Coordinates of C-alpha atoms (C1' of nucleotides) in Angstrom, one line a residue:
Chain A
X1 CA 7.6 90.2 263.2
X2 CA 5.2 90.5 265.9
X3 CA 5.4 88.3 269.1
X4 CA 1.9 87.9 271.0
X5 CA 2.8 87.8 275.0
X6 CA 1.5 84.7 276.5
X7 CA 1.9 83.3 280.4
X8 CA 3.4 79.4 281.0
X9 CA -0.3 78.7 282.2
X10 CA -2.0 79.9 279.1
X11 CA 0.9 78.2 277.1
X12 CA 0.4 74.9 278.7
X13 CA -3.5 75.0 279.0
X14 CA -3.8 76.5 275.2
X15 CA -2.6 73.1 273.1
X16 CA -2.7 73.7 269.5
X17 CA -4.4 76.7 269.7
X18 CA -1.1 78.0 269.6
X19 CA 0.2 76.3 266.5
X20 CA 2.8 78.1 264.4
X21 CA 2.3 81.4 266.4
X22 CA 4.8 84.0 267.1
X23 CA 5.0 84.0 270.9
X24 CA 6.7 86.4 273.5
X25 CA 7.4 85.0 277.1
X26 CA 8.4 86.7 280.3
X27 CA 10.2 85.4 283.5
X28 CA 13.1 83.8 285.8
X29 CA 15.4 81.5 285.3
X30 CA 15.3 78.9 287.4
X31 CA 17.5 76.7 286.1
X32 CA 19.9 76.1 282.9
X33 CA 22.0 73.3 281.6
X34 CA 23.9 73.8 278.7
X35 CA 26.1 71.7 276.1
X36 CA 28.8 73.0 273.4
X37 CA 25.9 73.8 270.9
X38 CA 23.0 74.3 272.8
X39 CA 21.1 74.6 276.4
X40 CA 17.7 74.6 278.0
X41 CA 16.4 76.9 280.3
X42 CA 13.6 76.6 282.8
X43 CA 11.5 79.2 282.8
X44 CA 9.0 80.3 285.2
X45 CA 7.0 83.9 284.8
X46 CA 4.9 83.2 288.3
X47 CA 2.0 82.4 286.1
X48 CA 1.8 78.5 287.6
X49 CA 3.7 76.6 289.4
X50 CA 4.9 74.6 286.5
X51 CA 8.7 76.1 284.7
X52 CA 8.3 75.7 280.9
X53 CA 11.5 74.2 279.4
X54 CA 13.1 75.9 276.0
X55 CA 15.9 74.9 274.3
X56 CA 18.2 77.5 272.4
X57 CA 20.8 76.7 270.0
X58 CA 23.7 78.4 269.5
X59 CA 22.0 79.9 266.2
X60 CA 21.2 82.9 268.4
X61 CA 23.6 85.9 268.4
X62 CA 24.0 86.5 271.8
X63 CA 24.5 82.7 272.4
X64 CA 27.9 83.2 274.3
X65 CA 25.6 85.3 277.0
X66 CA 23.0 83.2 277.0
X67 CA 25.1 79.9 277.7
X68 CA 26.4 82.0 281.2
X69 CA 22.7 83.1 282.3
X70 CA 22.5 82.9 286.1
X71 CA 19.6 81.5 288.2
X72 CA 17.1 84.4 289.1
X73 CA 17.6 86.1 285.5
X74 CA 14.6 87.8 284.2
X75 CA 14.5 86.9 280.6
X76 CA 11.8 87.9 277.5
X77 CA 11.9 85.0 275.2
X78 CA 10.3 85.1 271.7
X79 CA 9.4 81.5 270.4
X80 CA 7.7 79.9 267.3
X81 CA 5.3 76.9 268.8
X82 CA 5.6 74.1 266.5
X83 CA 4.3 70.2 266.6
X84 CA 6.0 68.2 268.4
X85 CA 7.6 65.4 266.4
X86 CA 8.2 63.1 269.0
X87 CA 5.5 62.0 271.9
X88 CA 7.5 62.9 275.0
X89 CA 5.7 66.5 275.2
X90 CA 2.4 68.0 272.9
X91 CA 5.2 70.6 271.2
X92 CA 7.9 72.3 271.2
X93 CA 9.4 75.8 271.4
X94 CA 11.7 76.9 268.7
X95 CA 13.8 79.8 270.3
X96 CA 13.9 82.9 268.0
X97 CA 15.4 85.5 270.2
X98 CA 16.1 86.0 274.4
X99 CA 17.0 88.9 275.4
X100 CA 18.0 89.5 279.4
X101 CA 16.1 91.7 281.7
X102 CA 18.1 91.6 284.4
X103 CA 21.2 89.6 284.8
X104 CA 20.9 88.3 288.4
X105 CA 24.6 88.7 290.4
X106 CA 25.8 85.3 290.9
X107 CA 26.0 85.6 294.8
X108 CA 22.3 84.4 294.5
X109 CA 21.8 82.8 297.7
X110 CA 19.1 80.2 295.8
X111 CA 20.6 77.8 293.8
X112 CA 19.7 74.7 292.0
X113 CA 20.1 72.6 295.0
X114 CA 17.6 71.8 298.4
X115 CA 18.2 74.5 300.6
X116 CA 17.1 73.8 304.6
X117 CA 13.4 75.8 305.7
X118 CA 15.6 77.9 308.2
X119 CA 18.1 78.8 306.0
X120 CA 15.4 80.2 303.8
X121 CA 13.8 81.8 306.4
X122 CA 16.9 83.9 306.6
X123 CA 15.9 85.9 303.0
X124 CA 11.8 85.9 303.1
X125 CA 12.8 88.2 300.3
X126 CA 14.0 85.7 298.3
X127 CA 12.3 82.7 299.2
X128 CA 8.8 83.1 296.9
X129 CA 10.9 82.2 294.1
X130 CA 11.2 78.4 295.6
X131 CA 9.1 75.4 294.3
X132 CA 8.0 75.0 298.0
X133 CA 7.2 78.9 298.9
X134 CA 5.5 79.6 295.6
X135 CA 3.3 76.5 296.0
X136 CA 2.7 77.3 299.3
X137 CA 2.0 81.1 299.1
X138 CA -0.5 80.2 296.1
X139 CA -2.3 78.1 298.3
X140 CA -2.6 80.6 301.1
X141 CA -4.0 83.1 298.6
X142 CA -6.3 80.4 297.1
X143 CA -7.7 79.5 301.0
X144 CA -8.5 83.3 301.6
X145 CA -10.1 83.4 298.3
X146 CA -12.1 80.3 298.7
X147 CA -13.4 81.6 302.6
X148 CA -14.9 84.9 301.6
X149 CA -16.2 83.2 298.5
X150 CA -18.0 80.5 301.3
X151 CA -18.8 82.8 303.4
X152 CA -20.4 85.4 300.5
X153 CA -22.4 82.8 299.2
X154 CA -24.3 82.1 301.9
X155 CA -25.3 85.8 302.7
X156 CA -22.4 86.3 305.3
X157 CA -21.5 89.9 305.9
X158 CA -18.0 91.1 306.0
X159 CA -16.9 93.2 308.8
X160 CA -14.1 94.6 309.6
X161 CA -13.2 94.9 313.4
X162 CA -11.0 97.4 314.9
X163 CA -7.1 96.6 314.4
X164 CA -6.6 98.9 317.4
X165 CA -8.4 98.2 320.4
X166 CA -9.1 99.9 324.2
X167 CA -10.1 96.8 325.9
X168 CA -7.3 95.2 327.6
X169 CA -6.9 91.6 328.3
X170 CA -9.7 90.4 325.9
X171 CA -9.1 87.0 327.6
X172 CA -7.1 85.6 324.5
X173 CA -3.8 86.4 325.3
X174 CA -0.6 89.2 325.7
X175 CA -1.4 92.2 324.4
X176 CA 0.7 94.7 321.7
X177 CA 1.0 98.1 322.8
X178 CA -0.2 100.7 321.1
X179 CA 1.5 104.5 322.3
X180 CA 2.2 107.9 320.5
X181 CA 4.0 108.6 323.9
X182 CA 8.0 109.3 324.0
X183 CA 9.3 105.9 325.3
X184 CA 12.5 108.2 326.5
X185 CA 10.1 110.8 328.7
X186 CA 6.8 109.6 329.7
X187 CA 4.8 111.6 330.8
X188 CA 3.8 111.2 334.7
X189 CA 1.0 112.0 337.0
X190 CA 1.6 113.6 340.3
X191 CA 1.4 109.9 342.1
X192 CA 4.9 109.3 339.5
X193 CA 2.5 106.8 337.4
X194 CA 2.3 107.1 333.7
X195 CA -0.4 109.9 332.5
X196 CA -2.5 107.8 330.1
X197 CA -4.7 111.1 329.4
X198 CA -1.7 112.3 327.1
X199 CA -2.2 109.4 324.7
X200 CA -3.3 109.9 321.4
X201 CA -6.0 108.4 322.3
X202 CA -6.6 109.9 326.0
X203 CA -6.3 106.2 327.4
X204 CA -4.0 102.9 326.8
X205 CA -4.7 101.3 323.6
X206 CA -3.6 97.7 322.3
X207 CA -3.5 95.7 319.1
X208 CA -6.6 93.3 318.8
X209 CA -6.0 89.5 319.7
X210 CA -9.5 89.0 318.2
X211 CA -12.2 90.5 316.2
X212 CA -14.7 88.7 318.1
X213 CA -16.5 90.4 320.7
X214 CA -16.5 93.2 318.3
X215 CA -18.4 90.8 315.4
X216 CA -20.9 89.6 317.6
X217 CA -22.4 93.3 318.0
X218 CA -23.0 93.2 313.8
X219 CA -24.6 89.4 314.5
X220 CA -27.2 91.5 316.0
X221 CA -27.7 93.4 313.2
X222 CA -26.6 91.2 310.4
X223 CA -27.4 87.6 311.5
X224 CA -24.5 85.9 309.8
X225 CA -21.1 87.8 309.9
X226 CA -17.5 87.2 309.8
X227 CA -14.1 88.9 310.3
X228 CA -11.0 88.1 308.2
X229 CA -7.7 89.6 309.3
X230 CA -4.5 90.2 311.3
X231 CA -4.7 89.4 315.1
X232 CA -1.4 90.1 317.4
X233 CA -0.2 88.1 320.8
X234 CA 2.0 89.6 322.3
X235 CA 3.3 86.2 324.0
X236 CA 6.7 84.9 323.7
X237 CA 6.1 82.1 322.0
X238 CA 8.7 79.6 320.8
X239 CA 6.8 76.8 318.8
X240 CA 5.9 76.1 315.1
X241 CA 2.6 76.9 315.0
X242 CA 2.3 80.3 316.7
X243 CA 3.5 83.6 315.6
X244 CA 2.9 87.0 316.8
X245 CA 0.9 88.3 313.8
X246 CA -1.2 86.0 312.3
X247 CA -4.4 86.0 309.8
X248 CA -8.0 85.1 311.8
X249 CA -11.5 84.3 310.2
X250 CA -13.9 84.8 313.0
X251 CA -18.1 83.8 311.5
X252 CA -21.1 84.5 314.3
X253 CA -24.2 83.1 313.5
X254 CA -27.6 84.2 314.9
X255 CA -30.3 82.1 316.1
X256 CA -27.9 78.8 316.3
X257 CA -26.4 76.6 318.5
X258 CA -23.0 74.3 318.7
X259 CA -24.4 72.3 316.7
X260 CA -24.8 74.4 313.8
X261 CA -21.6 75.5 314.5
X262 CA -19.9 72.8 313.9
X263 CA -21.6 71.9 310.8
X264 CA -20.6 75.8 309.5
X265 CA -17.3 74.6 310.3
X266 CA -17.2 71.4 308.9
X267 CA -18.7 72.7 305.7
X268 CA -16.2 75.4 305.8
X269 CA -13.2 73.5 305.8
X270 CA -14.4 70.9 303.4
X271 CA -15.2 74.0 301.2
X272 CA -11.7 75.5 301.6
X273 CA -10.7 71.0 300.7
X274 CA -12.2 71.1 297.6
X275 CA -11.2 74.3 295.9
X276 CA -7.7 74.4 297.2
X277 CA -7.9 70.0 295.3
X278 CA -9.5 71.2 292.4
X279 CA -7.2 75.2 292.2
X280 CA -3.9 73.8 293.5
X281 CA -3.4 70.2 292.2
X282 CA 0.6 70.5 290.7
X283 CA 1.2 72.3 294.2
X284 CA -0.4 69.7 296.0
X285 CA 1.4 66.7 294.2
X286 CA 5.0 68.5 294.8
X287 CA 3.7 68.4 298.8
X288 CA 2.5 65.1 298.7
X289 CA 6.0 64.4 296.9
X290 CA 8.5 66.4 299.0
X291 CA 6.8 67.5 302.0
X292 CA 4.2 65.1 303.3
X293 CA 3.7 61.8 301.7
X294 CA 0.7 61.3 303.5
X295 CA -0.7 64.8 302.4
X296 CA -3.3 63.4 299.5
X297 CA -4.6 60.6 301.1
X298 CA -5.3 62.6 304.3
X299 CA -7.0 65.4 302.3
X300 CA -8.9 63.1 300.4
X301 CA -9.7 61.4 303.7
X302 CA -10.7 64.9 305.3
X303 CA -13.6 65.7 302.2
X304 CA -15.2 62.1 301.6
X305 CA -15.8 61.5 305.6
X306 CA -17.9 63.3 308.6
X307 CA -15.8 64.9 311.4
X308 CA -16.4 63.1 314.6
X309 CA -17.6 64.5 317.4
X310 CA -16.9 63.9 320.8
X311 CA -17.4 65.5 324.8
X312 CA -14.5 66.0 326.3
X313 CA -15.7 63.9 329.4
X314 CA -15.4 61.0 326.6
X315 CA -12.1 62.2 325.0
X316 CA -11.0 62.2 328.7
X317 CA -12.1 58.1 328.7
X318 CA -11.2 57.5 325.6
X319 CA -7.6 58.3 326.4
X320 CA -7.4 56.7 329.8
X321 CA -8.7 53.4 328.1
X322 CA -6.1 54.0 325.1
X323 CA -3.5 52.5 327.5
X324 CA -1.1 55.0 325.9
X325 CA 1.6 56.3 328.3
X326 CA 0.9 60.2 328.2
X327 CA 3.9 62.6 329.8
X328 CA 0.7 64.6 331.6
X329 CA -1.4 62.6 333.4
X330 CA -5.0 62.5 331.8
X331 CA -7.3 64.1 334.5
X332 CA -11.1 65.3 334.0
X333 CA -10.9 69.3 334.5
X334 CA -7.4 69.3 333.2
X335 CA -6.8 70.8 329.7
X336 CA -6.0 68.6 327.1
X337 CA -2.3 68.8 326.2
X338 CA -1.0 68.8 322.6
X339 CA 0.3 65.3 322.8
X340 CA -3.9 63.9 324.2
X341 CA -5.1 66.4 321.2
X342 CA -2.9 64.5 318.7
X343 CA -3.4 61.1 320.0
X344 CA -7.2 61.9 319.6
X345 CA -7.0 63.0 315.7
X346 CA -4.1 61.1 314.7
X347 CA -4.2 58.1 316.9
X348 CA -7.9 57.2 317.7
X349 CA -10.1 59.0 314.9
X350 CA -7.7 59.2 312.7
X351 CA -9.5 62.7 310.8
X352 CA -11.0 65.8 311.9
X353 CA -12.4 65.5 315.4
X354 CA -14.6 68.3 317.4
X355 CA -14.2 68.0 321.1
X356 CA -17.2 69.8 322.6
X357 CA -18.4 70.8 326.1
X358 CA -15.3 71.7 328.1
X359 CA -14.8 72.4 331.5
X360 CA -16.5 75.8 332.3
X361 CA -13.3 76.3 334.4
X362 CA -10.8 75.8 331.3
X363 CA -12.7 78.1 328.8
X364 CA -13.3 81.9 328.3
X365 CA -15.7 83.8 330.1
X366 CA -18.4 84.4 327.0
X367 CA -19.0 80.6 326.3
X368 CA -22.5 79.3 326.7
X369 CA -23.0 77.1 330.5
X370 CA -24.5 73.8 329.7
X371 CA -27.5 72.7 332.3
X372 CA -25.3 70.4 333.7
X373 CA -23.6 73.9 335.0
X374 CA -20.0 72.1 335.3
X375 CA -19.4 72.1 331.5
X376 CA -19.8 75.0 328.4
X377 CA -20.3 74.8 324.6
X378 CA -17.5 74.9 323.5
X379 CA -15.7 73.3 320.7
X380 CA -12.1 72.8 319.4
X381 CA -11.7 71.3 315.8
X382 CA -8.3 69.0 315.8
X383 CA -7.2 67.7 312.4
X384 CA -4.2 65.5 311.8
X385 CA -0.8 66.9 311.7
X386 CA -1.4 70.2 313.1
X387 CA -3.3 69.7 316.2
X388 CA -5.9 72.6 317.3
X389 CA -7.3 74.6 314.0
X390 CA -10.5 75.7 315.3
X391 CA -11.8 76.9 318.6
X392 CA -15.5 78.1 318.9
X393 CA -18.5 78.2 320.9
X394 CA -21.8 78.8 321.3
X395 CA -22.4 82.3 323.5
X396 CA -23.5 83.0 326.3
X397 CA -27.3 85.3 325.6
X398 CA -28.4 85.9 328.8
X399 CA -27.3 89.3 330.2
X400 CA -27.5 87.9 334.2
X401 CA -25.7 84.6 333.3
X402 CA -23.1 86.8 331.4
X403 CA -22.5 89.4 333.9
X404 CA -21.9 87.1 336.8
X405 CA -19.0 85.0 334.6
X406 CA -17.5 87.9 333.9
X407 CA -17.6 88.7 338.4
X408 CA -16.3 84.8 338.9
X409 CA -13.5 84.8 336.1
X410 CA -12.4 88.3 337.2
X411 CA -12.7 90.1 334.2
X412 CA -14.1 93.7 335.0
X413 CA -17.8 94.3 333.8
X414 CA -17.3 97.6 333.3
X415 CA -14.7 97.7 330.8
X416 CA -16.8 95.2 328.8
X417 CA -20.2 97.4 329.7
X418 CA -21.0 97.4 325.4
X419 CA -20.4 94.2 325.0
X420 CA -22.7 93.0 327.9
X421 CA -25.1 95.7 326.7
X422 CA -26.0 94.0 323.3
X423 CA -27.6 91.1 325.4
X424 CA -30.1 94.0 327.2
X425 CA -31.3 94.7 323.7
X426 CA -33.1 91.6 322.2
X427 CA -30.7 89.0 322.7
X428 CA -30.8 85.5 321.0
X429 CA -28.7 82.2 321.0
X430 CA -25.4 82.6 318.6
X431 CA -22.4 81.0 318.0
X432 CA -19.3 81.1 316.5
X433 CA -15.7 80.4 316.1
X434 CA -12.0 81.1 315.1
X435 CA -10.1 79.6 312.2
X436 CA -6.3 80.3 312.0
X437 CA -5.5 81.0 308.7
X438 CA -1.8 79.7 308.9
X439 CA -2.9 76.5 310.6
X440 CA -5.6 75.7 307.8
X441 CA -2.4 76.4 305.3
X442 CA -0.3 74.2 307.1
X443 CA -3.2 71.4 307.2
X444 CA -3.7 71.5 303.4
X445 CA -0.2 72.1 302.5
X446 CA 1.7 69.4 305.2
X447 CA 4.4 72.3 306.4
X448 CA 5.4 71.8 309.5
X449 CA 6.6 75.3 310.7
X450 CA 4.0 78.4 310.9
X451 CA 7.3 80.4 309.5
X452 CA 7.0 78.7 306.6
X453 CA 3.4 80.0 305.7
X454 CA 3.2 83.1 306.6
X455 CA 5.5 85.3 303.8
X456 CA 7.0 87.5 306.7
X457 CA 6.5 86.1 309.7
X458 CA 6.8 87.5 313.3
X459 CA 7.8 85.4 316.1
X460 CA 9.7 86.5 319.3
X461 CA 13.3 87.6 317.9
X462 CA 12.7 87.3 314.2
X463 CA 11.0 90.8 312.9
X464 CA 14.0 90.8 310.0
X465 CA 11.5 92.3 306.9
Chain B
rU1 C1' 9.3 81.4 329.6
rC2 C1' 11.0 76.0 330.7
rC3 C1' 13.6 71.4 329.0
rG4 C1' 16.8 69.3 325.2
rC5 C1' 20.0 69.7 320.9
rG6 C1' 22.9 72.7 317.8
rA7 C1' 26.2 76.9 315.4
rU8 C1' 32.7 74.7 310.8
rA9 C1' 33.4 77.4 303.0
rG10 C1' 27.6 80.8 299.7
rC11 C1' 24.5 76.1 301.1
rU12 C1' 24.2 70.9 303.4
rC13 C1' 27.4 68.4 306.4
rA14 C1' 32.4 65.6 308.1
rA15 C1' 36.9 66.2 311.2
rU16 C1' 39.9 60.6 318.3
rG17 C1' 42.6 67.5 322.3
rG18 C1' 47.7 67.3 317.5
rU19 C1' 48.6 70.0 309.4
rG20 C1' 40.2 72.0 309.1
rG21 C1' 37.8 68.1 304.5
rA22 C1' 33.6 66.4 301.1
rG23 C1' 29.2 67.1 298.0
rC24 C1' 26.4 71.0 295.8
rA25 C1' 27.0 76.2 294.3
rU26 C1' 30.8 79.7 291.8
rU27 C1' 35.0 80.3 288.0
rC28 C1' 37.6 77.8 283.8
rG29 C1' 37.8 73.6 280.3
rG30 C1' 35.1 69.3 277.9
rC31 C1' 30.4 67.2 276.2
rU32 C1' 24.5 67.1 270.4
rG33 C1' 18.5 66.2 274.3
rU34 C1' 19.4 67.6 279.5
rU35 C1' 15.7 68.0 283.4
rA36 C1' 18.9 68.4 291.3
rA37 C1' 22.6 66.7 283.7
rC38 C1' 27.5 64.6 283.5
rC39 C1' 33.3 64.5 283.3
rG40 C1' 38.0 67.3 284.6
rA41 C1' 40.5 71.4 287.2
rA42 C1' 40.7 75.9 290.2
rG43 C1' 39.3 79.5 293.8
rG44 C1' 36.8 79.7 298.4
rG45 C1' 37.8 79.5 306.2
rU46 C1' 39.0 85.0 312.3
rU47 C1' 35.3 77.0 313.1
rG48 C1' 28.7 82.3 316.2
rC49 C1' 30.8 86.1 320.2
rA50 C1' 33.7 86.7 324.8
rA51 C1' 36.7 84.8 328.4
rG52 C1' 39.3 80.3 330.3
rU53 C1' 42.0 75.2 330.9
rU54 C1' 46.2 73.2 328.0
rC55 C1' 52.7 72.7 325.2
rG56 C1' 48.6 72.7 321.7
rA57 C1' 41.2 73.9 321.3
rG58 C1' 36.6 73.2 315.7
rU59 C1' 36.9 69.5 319.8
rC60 C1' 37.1 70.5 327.0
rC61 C1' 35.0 74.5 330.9
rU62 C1' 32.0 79.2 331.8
rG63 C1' 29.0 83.2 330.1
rC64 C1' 26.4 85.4 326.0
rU65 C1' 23.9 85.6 321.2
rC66 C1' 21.1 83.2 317.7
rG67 C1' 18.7 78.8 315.6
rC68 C1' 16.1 74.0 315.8
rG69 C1' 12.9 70.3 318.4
rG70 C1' 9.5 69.6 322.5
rA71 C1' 6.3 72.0 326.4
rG72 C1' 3.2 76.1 328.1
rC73 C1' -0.1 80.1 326.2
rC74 C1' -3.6 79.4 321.7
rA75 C1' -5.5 80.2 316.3

RNA sequence: UCCGCGAUAGCUCAAUGGUGGAGCAUUCGGCUGUUAACCGAAGGGUUGCAAGUUCGAGUCCUGCUCGCGGAGCCA
């Protein structure tokens, strides 16, 4: 008899369409209870997130085998759907033949049972085939999507900056090095210093910690452009919300100011809301369920209101009048702490808040000095729950300005001579910013630890895949 | 990197300085509709590593390693 293949998700979207068909079924066993005479086994081929449940009798020949199936088990089920005679589910699958893939050795580290985040960090190997990991890493795929597909529709263009990079100290953070040279016998020049020219590259070369500067040189060309991949800090790090490699989505816009900005990133993240609400929703009811029971009614919260917007000079008031007992004193010219940050979103606005016009003191060298010359345009996106998702700013155009930041923030002109040169050659006001792609995962998926989004992560000590 | 907490069975955790236990998982048996199934039994341990104090250390001291939470750096 023939058996048409057919995924959980078609299975479960296809109703009756399927009536009395022969049907053939891949997948893993996540689960299986049996009795005397019969069992059920939860299936799930990766399709969805759902498991389809079948029942098999011990009318099958290889019954005895089937009754000792361990979790993980790759099985090919054939099935007959039929009706459903009672109303607990639309039908039923009667169980014609399963045969085993691959019988999965019964030291199977996942079992059906709740197994801690940091234990499962232990085997990233293993840990996709959890409820939480496969929801989350089909989320993270479905975010990535849903950016390019924002970005693309409005006539962004896609570039793709240098992984491997000669400036040092970009002003982000530690830098990765990069060397073909033999750590055991460097080469030296005759003052006994390390001979640089011998590099593959005839100089020192470092992995990027942003695509940025890099983008804004195709702004000139393109208008609207954005980057989208891995950045590296080199910092030892010990938090949940930084790792070492991450994923970076970096638009510039020409001809725009902060303001347009923000609304770019206020459309972007309601964007990334809305497909993730309408792509994802069995993921984001088991978050909402297990994870964060807040998640929904934040999200929801998130899409159906405006980001606020507020100066720092009056996030600075706002938290001295909050009459909230901070650890760190709340000082104007001081950076914000994570606990003011959180207070702000979580405490005060309650959603997404911009903070805008920092200290020009606190901020990197390219952002844009307001005429008040104490403050730049700057803005940080904080959302609930995760804190900082977004920082951005509008640039600074003007060649002179430029140049003499780069003199009072002691960053070399000359080893940024390009990027001060595309101001000599018809410069304009642009903007831009960076979204972390493990902190917008985070956001929509309420996990609380960046090792939990990212499928291998990196973070000082942990390299183990 | 700093502060705090922790490391005991495959996993999650108990154990007053005095014979290391439980639940889940695994194996075996039972069970005709379960859904973290249930009931009964069995197996399972160099208590992170090293060195101390003590008649005696999972427990106290010191060092180290690793993990977690918070902070800084930031996305």
């Amino acid at each position: 008899m023939a058996y048409d293949f057919v995924t959980v998700k078609d299975l479960l979207a296809g109703g009756e369409h399927y009536q009395d068909k022969n049907l053939k079924l891949t997948g893993w066993v996540r689960t299986s209870r049996t009795s005397k005479n019969f069992g059920f086994i939860e299936l799930n081929d990766g399709s969805c997130f759902k498991n389809l449940q079948v029942v098999f009798e011990d009318t099958l020949s290889n019954f005895e085998e089937i009754d000792k199936v361990s979790i993980g088990s790759s099985l090919e089920i054939k099935v007959t759907w039929i009706k459903s005679l009672g109303d607990k589910q639309p039908f039923e699958l009667k169980v014609d033949e399963i045969s085993i893939n691959g019988f999965a050795s019964l030291d199977n580290p996942i079992q059906k049972k709740r197994h801690s985040f940091e234990f499962l960090r232990t085997i990233s190997h293993l840990r996709p085939r959890t409820n939480t990991y496969m929801a989350t890493f089909r989320v993270r795929s479905i975010v990535s999507f849903a950016i390019h597909k924002f970005f693309q529709e409005r006539g962004f263009v896609y570039v793709h900056t240098p992984i491997i990079t000669s400036t040092d100290a970009e002003g982000a953070g530690e830098m990765f090095r990069v060397t073909t040279l033999d750590m055991n016998n460097l080469p030296k020049d005759g003052t006994g210093a390390i001979d640089y020219s011998q590099e593959l590259f005839g100089k020192p070369s470092f992995l990027t910690v942003s695509g940025q500067l890099a983008v804004e040189a195709f702004c000139f060309a393109f208008r609207n452009v954005y980057t989208f991949g891995p950045t590296f800090r080199a910092e030892n790090s010990n938090t949940a919300r930084h790792a070492n490699e991450f994923w970076m989505i970096e638009p510039e816009i020409a001809f725009a100011d902060l303001e347009d900005d923000m609304r770019l990133a206020q459309d972007m993240m309601k964007y990334i809301l809305n497909e993730v609400m309408t792509q994802a929703p069995d993921e984001l009811d088991f978050f909402n369920k297990f994870v964060d029971t807040d998640l929904l009614s934040r999200l929801d919260n998130a899409v159906n209101s405006d980001f606020a917007t507020i100066t720092y000079t009056e996030a600075i008031e706002y938290l001295k009048k909050s009459g909230h007992q901070f650890e760190y004193p709340v000082e104007w010219g001081e950076n914000l702490q994570t606990e003011h940050e959180r207070y702000i979103t979580e405490e005060i606005f309650k959603k997404p808040v911009f903070v805008i016009d920092y200290p020009k003191e606190i901020k990197a060298f390219y952002m844009k000095l307001n005429s008040d010359n104490k403050t730049v345009r700057a803005m940080d996106l904080l959302v609930p729950g995760v804190g900082e998702i977004i920082g951005g700013s509008q640039r600074e155009e003007n060649y002179e300005v430029l140049h003499q930041k780069m003199l009072a923030t002691g960053i070399i002109p000359e080893d940024y001579e390009w990027y001060q040169d595309i101001r000599k050659f018809g410069s304009f006001p642009h903007a831009g910013f960076g979204l972390g792609l493990e902190r917008a995962v985070m956001y929509l998926t309420g996990m609380k630890n960046i090792r939990d989004v990212i499928p291998y992560p990196r973070t000082p000590n942990n390299i183990l895949f």
